[in-house]
Structures are given as structure tokens and as C-alpha cells.
mmCIF file of C-alpha atoms in Angstrom:
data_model
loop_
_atom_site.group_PDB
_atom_site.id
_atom_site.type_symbol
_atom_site.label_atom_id
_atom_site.label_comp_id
_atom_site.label_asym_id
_atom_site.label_seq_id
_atom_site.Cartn_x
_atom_site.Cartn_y
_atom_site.Cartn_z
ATOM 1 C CA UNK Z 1 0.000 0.000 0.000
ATOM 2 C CA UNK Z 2 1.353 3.226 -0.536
ATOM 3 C CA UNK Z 3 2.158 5.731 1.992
ATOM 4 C CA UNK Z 4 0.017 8.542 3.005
ATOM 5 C CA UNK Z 5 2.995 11.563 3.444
ATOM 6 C CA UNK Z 6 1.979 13.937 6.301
ATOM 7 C CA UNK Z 7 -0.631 16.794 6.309
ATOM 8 C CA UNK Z 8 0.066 19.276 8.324
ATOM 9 C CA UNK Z 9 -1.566 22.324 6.953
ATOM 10 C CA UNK Z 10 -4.650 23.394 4.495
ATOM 11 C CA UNK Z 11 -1.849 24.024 1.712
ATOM 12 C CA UNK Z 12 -1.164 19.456 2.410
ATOM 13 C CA UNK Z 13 -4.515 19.067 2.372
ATOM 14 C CA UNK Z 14 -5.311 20.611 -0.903
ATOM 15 C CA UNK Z 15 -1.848 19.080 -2.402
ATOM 16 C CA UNK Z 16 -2.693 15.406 -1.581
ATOM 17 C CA UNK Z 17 -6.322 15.954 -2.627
ATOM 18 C CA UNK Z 18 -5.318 16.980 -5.942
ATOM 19 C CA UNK Z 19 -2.151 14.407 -6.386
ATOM 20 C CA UNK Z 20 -4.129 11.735 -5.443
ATOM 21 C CA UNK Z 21 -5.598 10.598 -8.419
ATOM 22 C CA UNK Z 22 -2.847 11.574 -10.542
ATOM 23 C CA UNK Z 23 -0.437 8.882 -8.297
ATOM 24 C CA UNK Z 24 -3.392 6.275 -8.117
ATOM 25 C CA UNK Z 25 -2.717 6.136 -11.885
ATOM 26 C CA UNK Z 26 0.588 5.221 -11.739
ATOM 27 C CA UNK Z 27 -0.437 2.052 -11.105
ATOM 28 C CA UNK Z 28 -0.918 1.550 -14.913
ATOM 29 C CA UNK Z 29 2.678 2.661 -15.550
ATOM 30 C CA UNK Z 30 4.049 -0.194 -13.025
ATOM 31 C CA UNK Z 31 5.570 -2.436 -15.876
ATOM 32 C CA UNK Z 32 5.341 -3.531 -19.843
ATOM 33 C CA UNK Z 33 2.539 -5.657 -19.440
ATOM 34 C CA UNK Z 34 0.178 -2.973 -17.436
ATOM 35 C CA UNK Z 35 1.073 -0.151 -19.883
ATOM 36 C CA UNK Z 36 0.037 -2.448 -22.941
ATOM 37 C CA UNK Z 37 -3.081 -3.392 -20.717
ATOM 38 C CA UNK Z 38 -3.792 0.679 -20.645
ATOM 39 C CA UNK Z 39 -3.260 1.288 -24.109
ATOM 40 C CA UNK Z 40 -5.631 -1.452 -25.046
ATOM 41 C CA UNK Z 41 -8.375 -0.584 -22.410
ATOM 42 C CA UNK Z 42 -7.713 3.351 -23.605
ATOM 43 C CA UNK Z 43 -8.795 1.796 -27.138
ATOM 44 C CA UNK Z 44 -11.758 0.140 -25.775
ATOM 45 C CA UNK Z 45 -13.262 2.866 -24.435
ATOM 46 C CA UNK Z 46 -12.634 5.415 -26.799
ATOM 47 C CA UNK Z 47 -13.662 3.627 -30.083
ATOM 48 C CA UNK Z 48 -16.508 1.809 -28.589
ATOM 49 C CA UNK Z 49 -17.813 4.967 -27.015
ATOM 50 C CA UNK Z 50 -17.676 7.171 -29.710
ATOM 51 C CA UNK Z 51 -19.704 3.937 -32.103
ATOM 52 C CA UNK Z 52 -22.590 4.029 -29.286
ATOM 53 C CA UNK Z 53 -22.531 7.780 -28.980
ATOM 54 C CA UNK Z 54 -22.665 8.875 -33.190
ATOM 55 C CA UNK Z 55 -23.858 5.181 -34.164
ATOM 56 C CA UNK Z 56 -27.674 6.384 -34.367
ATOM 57 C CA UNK Z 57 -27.666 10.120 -35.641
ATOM 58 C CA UNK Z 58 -25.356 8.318 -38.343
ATOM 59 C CA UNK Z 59 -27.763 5.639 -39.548
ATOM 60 C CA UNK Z 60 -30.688 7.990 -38.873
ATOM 61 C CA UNK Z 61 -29.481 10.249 -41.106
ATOM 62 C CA UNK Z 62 -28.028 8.698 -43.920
ATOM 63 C CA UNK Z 63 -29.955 5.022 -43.848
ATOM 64 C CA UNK Z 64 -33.680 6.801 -42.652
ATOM 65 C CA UNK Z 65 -33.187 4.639 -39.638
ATOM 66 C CA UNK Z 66 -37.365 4.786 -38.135
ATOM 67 C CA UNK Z 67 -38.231 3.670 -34.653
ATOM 68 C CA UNK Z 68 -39.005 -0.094 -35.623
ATOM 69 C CA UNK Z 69 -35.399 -0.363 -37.118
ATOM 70 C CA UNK Z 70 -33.458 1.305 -33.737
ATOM 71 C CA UNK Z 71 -35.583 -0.438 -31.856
ATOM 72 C CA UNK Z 72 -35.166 -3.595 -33.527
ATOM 73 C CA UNK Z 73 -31.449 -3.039 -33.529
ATOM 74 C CA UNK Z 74 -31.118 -2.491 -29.592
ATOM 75 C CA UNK Z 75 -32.892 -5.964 -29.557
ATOM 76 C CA UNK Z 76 -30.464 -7.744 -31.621
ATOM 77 C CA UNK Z 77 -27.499 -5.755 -29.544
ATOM 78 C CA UNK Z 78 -29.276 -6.771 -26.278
ATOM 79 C CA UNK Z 79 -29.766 -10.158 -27.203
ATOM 80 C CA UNK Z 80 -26.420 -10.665 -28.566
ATOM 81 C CA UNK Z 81 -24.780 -8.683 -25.408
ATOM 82 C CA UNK Z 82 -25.828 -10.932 -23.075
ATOM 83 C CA UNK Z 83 -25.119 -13.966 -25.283
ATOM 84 C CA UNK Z 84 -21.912 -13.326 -25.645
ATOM 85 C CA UNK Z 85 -20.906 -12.521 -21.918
ATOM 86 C CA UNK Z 86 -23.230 -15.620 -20.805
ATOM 87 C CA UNK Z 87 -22.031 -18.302 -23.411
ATOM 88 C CA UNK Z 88 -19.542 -17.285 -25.587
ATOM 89 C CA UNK Z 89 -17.121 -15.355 -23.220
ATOM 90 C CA UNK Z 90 -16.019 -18.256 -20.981
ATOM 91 C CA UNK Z 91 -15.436 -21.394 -22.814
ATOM 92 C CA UNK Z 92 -13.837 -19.093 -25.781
ATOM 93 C CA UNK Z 93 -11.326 -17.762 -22.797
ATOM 94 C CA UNK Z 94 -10.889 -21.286 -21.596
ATOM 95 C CA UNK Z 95 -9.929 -22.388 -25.556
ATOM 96 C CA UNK Z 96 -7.827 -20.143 -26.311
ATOM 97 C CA UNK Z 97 -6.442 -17.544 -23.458
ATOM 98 C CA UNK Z 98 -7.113 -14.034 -22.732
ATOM 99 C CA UNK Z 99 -4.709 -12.741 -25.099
ATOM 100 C CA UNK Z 100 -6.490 -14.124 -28.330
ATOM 101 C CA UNK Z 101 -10.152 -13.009 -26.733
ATOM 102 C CA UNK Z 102 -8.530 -9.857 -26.704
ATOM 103 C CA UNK Z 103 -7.075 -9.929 -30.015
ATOM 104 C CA UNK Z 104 -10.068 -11.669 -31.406
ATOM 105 C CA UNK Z 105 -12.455 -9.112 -30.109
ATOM 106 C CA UNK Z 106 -10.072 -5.897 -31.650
ATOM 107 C CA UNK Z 107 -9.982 -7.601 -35.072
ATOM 108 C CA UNK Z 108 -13.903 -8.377 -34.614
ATOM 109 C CA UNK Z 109 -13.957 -4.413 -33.715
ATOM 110 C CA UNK Z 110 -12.045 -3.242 -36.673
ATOM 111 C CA UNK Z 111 -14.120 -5.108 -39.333
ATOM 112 C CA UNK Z 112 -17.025 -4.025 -38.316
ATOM 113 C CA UNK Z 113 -16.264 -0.319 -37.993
ATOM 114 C CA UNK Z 114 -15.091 -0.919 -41.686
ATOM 115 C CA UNK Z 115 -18.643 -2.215 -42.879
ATOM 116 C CA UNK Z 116 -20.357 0.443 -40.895
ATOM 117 C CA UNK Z 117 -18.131 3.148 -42.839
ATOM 118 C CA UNK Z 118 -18.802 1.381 -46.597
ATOM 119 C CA UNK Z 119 -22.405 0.313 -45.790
ATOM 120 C CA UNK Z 120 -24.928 0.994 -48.647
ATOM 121 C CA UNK Z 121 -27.868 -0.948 -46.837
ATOM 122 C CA UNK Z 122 -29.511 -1.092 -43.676
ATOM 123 C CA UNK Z 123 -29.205 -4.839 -43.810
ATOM 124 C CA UNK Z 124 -25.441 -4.528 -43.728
ATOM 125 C CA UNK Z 125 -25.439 -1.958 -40.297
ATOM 126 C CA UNK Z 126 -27.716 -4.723 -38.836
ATOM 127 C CA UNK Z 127 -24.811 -7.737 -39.380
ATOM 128 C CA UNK Z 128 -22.513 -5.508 -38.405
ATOM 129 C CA UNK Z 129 -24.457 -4.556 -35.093
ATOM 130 C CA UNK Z 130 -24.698 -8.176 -34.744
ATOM 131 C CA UNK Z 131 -21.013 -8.983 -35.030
ATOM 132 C CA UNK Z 132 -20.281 -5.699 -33.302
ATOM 133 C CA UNK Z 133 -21.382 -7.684 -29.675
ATOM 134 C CA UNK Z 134 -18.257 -9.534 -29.737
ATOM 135 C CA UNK Z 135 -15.988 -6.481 -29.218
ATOM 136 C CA UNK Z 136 -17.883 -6.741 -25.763
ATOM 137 C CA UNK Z 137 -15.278 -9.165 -24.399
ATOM 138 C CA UNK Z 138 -12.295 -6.889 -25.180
ATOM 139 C CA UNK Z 139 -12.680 -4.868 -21.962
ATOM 140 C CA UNK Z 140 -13.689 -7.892 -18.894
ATOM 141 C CA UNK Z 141 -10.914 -9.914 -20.150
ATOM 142 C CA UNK Z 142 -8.364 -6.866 -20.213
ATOM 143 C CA UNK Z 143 -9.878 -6.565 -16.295
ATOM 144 C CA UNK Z 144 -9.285 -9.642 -15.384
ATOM 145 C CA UNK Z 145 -5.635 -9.643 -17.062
ATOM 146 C CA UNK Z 146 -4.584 -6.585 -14.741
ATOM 147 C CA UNK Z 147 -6.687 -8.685 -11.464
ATOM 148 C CA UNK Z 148 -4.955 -11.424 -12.287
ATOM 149 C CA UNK Z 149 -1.080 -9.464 -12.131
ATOM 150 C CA UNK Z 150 -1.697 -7.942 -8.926
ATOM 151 C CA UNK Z 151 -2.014 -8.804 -5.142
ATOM 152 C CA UNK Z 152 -5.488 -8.872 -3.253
ATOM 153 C CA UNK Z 153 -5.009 -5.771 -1.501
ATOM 154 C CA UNK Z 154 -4.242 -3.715 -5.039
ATOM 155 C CA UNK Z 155 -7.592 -4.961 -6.638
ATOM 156 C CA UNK Z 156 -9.688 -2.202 -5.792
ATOM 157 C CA UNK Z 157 -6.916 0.088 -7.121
ATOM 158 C CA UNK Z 158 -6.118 -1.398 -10.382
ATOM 159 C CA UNK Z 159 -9.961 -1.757 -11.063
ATOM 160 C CA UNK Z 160 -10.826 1.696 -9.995
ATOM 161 C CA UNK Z 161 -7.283 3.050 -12.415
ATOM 162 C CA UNK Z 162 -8.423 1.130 -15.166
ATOM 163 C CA UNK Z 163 -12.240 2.128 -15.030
ATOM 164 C CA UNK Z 164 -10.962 6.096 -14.617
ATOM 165 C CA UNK Z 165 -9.233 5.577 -17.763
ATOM 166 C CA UNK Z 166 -11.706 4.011 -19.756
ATOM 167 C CA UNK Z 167 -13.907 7.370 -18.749
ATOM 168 C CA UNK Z 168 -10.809 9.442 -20.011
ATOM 169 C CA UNK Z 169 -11.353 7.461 -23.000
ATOM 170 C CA UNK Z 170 -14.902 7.587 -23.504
ATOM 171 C CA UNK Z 171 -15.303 11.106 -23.307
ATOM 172 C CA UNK Z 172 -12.241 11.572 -25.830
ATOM 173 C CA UNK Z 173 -13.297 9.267 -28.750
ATOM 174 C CA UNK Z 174 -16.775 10.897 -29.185
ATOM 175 C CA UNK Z 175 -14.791 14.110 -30.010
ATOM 176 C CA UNK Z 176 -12.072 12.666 -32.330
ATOM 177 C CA UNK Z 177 -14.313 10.895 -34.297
ATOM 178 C CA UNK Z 178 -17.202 13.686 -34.087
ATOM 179 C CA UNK Z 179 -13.951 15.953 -35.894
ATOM 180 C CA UNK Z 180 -12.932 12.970 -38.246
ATOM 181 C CA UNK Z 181 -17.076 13.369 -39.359
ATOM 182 C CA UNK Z 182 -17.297 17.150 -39.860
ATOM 183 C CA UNK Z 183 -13.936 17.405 -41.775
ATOM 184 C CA UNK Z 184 -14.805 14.166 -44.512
ATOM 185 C CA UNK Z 185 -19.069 14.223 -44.420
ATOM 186 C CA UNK Z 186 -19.400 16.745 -47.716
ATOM 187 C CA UNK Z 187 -16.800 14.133 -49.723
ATOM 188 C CA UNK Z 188 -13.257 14.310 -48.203
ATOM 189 C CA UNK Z 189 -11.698 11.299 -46.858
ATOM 190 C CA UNK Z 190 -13.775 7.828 -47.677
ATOM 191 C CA UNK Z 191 -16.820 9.720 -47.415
ATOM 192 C CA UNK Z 192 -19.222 10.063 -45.127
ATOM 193 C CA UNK Z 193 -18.363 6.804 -43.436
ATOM 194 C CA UNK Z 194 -14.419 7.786 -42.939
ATOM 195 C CA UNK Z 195 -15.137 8.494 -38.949
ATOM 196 C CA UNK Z 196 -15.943 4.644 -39.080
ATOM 197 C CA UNK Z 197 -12.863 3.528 -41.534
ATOM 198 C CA UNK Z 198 -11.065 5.880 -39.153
ATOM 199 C CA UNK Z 199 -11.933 3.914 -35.914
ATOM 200 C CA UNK Z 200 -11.734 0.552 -38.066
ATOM 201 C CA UNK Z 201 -7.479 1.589 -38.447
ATOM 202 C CA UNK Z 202 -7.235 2.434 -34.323
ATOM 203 C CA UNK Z 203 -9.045 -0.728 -33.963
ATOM 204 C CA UNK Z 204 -6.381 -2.323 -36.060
ATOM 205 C CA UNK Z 205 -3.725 -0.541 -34.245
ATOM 206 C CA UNK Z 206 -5.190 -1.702 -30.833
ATOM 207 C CA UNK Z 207 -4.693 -5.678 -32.233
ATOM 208 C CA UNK Z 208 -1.280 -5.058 -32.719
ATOM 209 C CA UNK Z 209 -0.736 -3.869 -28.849
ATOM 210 C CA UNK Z 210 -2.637 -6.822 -27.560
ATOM 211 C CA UNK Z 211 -0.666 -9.289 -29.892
ATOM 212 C CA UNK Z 212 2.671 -7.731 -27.550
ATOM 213 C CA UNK Z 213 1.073 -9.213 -24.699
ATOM 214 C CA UNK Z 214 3.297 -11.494 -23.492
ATOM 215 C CA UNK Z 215 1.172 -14.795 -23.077
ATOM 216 C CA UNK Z 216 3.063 -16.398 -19.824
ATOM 217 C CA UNK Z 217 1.222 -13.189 -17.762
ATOM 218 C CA UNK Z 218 -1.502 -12.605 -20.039
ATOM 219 C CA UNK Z 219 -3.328 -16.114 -19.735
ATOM 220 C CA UNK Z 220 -4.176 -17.114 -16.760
ATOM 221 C CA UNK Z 221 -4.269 -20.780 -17.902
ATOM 222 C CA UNK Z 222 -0.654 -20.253 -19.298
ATOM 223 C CA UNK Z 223 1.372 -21.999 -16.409
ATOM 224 C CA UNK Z 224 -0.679 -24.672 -15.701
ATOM 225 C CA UNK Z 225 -1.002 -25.800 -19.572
ATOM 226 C CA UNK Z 226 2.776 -26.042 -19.351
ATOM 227 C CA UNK Z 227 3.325 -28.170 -16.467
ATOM 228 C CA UNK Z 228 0.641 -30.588 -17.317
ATOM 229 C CA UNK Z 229 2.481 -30.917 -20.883
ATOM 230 C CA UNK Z 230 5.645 -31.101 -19.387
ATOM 231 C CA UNK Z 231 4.422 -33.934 -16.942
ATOM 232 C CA UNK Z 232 2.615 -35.532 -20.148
ATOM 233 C CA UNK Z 233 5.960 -35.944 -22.305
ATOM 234 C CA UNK Z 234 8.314 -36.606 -19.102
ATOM 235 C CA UNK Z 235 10.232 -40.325 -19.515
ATOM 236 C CA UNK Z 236 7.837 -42.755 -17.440
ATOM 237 C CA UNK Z 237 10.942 -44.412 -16.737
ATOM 238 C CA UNK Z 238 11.804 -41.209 -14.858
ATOM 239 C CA UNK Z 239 8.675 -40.791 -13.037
ATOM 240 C CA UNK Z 240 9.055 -44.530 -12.170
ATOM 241 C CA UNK Z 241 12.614 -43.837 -10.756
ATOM 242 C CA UNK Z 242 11.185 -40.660 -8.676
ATOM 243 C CA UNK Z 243 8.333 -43.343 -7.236
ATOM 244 C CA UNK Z 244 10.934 -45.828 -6.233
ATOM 245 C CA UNK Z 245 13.245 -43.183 -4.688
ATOM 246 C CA UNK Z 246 10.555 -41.574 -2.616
ATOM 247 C CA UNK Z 247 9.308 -45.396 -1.563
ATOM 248 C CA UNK Z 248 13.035 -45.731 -0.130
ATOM 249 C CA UNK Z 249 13.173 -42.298 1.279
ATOM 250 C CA UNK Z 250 9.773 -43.186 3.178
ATOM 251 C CA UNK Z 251 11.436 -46.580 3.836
#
């Protein structure tokens, strides 16, 4: 735990007060694998924000998105939200390791930010809303990556960093993309769709940051995959020798 310096005046009071957050954060600075954990949760927040927040006025205005089609696509992303987290998240982690749900999910992310910017047809934003749910894991598994790389009593602090800069995030990417929009929607760019293309490449960029994760701390089923396939291709003759040694020992 860190240490609380003394406070002595008003002047200490104000001073820690203000610091405080600032050197909670540094948490996320602590080593390689936390800083590529914060660039990749600093991706997460700020694409996926900024499709949620201009998603709608975008296919309102240029698909004639009514109320039966946004409220038929906050079904499918309901539906598909809570199918993914309930059925697809865990055994898909369990196959394959946090670092590929990550990757998986980025790469997921990035292709359909690119159909949202080239759509012609409503029926192409609604598979890519569909497909769009499976970004959803990018974020819990980066959590549980950082849980899983710190003591008990530092949970509550890495959580609460990594949630504060998520926020950060969120309430960037709305205006980036929001600026990408005004300066390409009367034909620069890829057209009116190049805030989407745009997110599509940081998406992209984001996949290549969680591919540096290094596996033996990313997955949290790393170490014990090892062992049991070093135990599975060890010499029985040698496991047979360590049984007979430790029968003479115990003799």
C-alpha cells in the first residue's frame, strides 16, 4: 500500500487531494505488461464509445433509420450482449487464453467499424451490429488480465485506475471521431463513413498492442497448460525412478 505523506496544513490538504488521483494512476505505468493493458483498455473505451454515442444520428441520417429499425437493432445488440458474456465469453477464454479473446475481439472491432463506414444498406449496419457484440469481451478480459497481475489488496486500485481511464477514454473518442465526421461528411476522406474507416485503423492498431502481450502473464491458464504438458511428455521411466526413490526415502 502506498504511503500517506503527512498533512500538516490546508496548503497538504489541498496538495494530496489533488495528487491523489494523478499517483493512483501510476499504477498503470508499473511495468510492460500494465502499460500495454492501458493502451488497449484506452482503445476500448474510446472507439466503442464514440460507435454508441454517433452510431444512431449516423444511420438515422443517412440510412432513414425509423423507430421499428433502432428499436429492432437495440434488440439484436441486447440479445447478442448478453449472449456473448453468458455463453460465448467463458469457454472461448478457456480455448484459447485471454490474449487471443482480446485480439479476437479488436480484429472483430475493426471489421465491423469498416462495414459500418462502406455500408450501402440497412441490412449490412444490422450484421454488423450483430457482429459488433463480440468487441464486448475486449474490456472484462483486459480486467481480469490486470486482477490477475496484482495482489489482493491492489484490486480495488487497479480496477478503480483502469475504469478512470476508460472514462478518459470515452469522453475523448466521441470528439475525435465527431472531428474525423465534420472534416470528410461533404466528400473528403472515404466519405461520409471515414469516422468509421477511421476507428476501423485504431481498432487495427489496438490488435497489434494486444498481440505484444506477453502470453506467460496474459493467460491465466498459461502456467498450468505447461506443467501438465511437461508432466505428459516426461520419460515414465523417470517418473518410475522418482516413485521408487521416494518409496526408499519413506522406507
Amino acid at each position: 500500500l502506498s504511503e500517506r505523506p503527512p498533512i500538516n496544513t490546508k496548503a497538504d490538504v489541498w496538495k494530496y487531494n489533488l495528487m491523489r488521483p494523478a499517483k493512483e494512476l501510476m499504477i498503470l505505468n508499473r511495468n510492460k505488461l500494465f502499460r500495454l493493458l492501458s493502451a488497449l483498455a484506452f482503445f476500448s473505451g474510446c472507439i466503442g464509445s464514440a460507435d454508441h454515442t454517433l452510431f444512431l444520428y449516423y444511420v438515422e441520417e443517412h440510412f432513414g433509420f425509423n423507430d421499428s429499425d433502432i428499436a429492432r437493432l437495440f434488440l439484436i445488440i441486447g440479445v447478442m450482449g448478453i449472449f456473448v458474456q453468458t455463453v460465448i465469453l467463458k469457454p472461448f477464454n478457456s480455448l484459447v487464453g485471454e490474449r487471443r479473446v482480446v485480439i479476437v475481439s479488436f480484429l472483430v472491432g475493426s471489421l465491423c467499424n469498416y462495414l459500418y463506414g462502406v455500408a450501402e444498406t440497412k441490412r449490412t449496419i444490422f450484421v454488423s451490429a450483430t457482429l459488433a457484440s463480440l468487441t464486448g469481451m475486449s474490456f472484462p478480459t483486459i480486467s481480469a488480465i490486470k486482477s490477475n497481475n496484482v495482489d489482493e489488496m491492489e484490486q480495488g486500485r487497479i480496477q478503480g485506475a483502469l475504469y478512470s481511464l476508460q472514462s478518459l477514454a470515452s469522453a475523448l473518442g466521441p470528439l475525435l471521431l465527431r472531428y474525423v465526421y465534420n472534416e470528410t461528411k461533404d466528400g473528403g476522406g472515404f466519405g461520409r463513413g471515414t469516422m468509421f474507416i477511421f476507428g476501423a485503423g485504431l481498432y487495427l492498431v489496438a490488435t497489434l498492442f494486444a498481440w505484444a502481450l506477453p502470453e506467460e502473464e496474459a493467460n491465466s491458464n498459461y502456467k498450468k497448460y505447461h506443467a501438465k504438458k511437461r508432466s505428459s511428455i516426461e520419460p515414465r521411466s523417470e517418473r518410475q525412478d522418482g516413485l521408487n526413490y521416494g518409496s526408499t526415502q519413506d522406507a
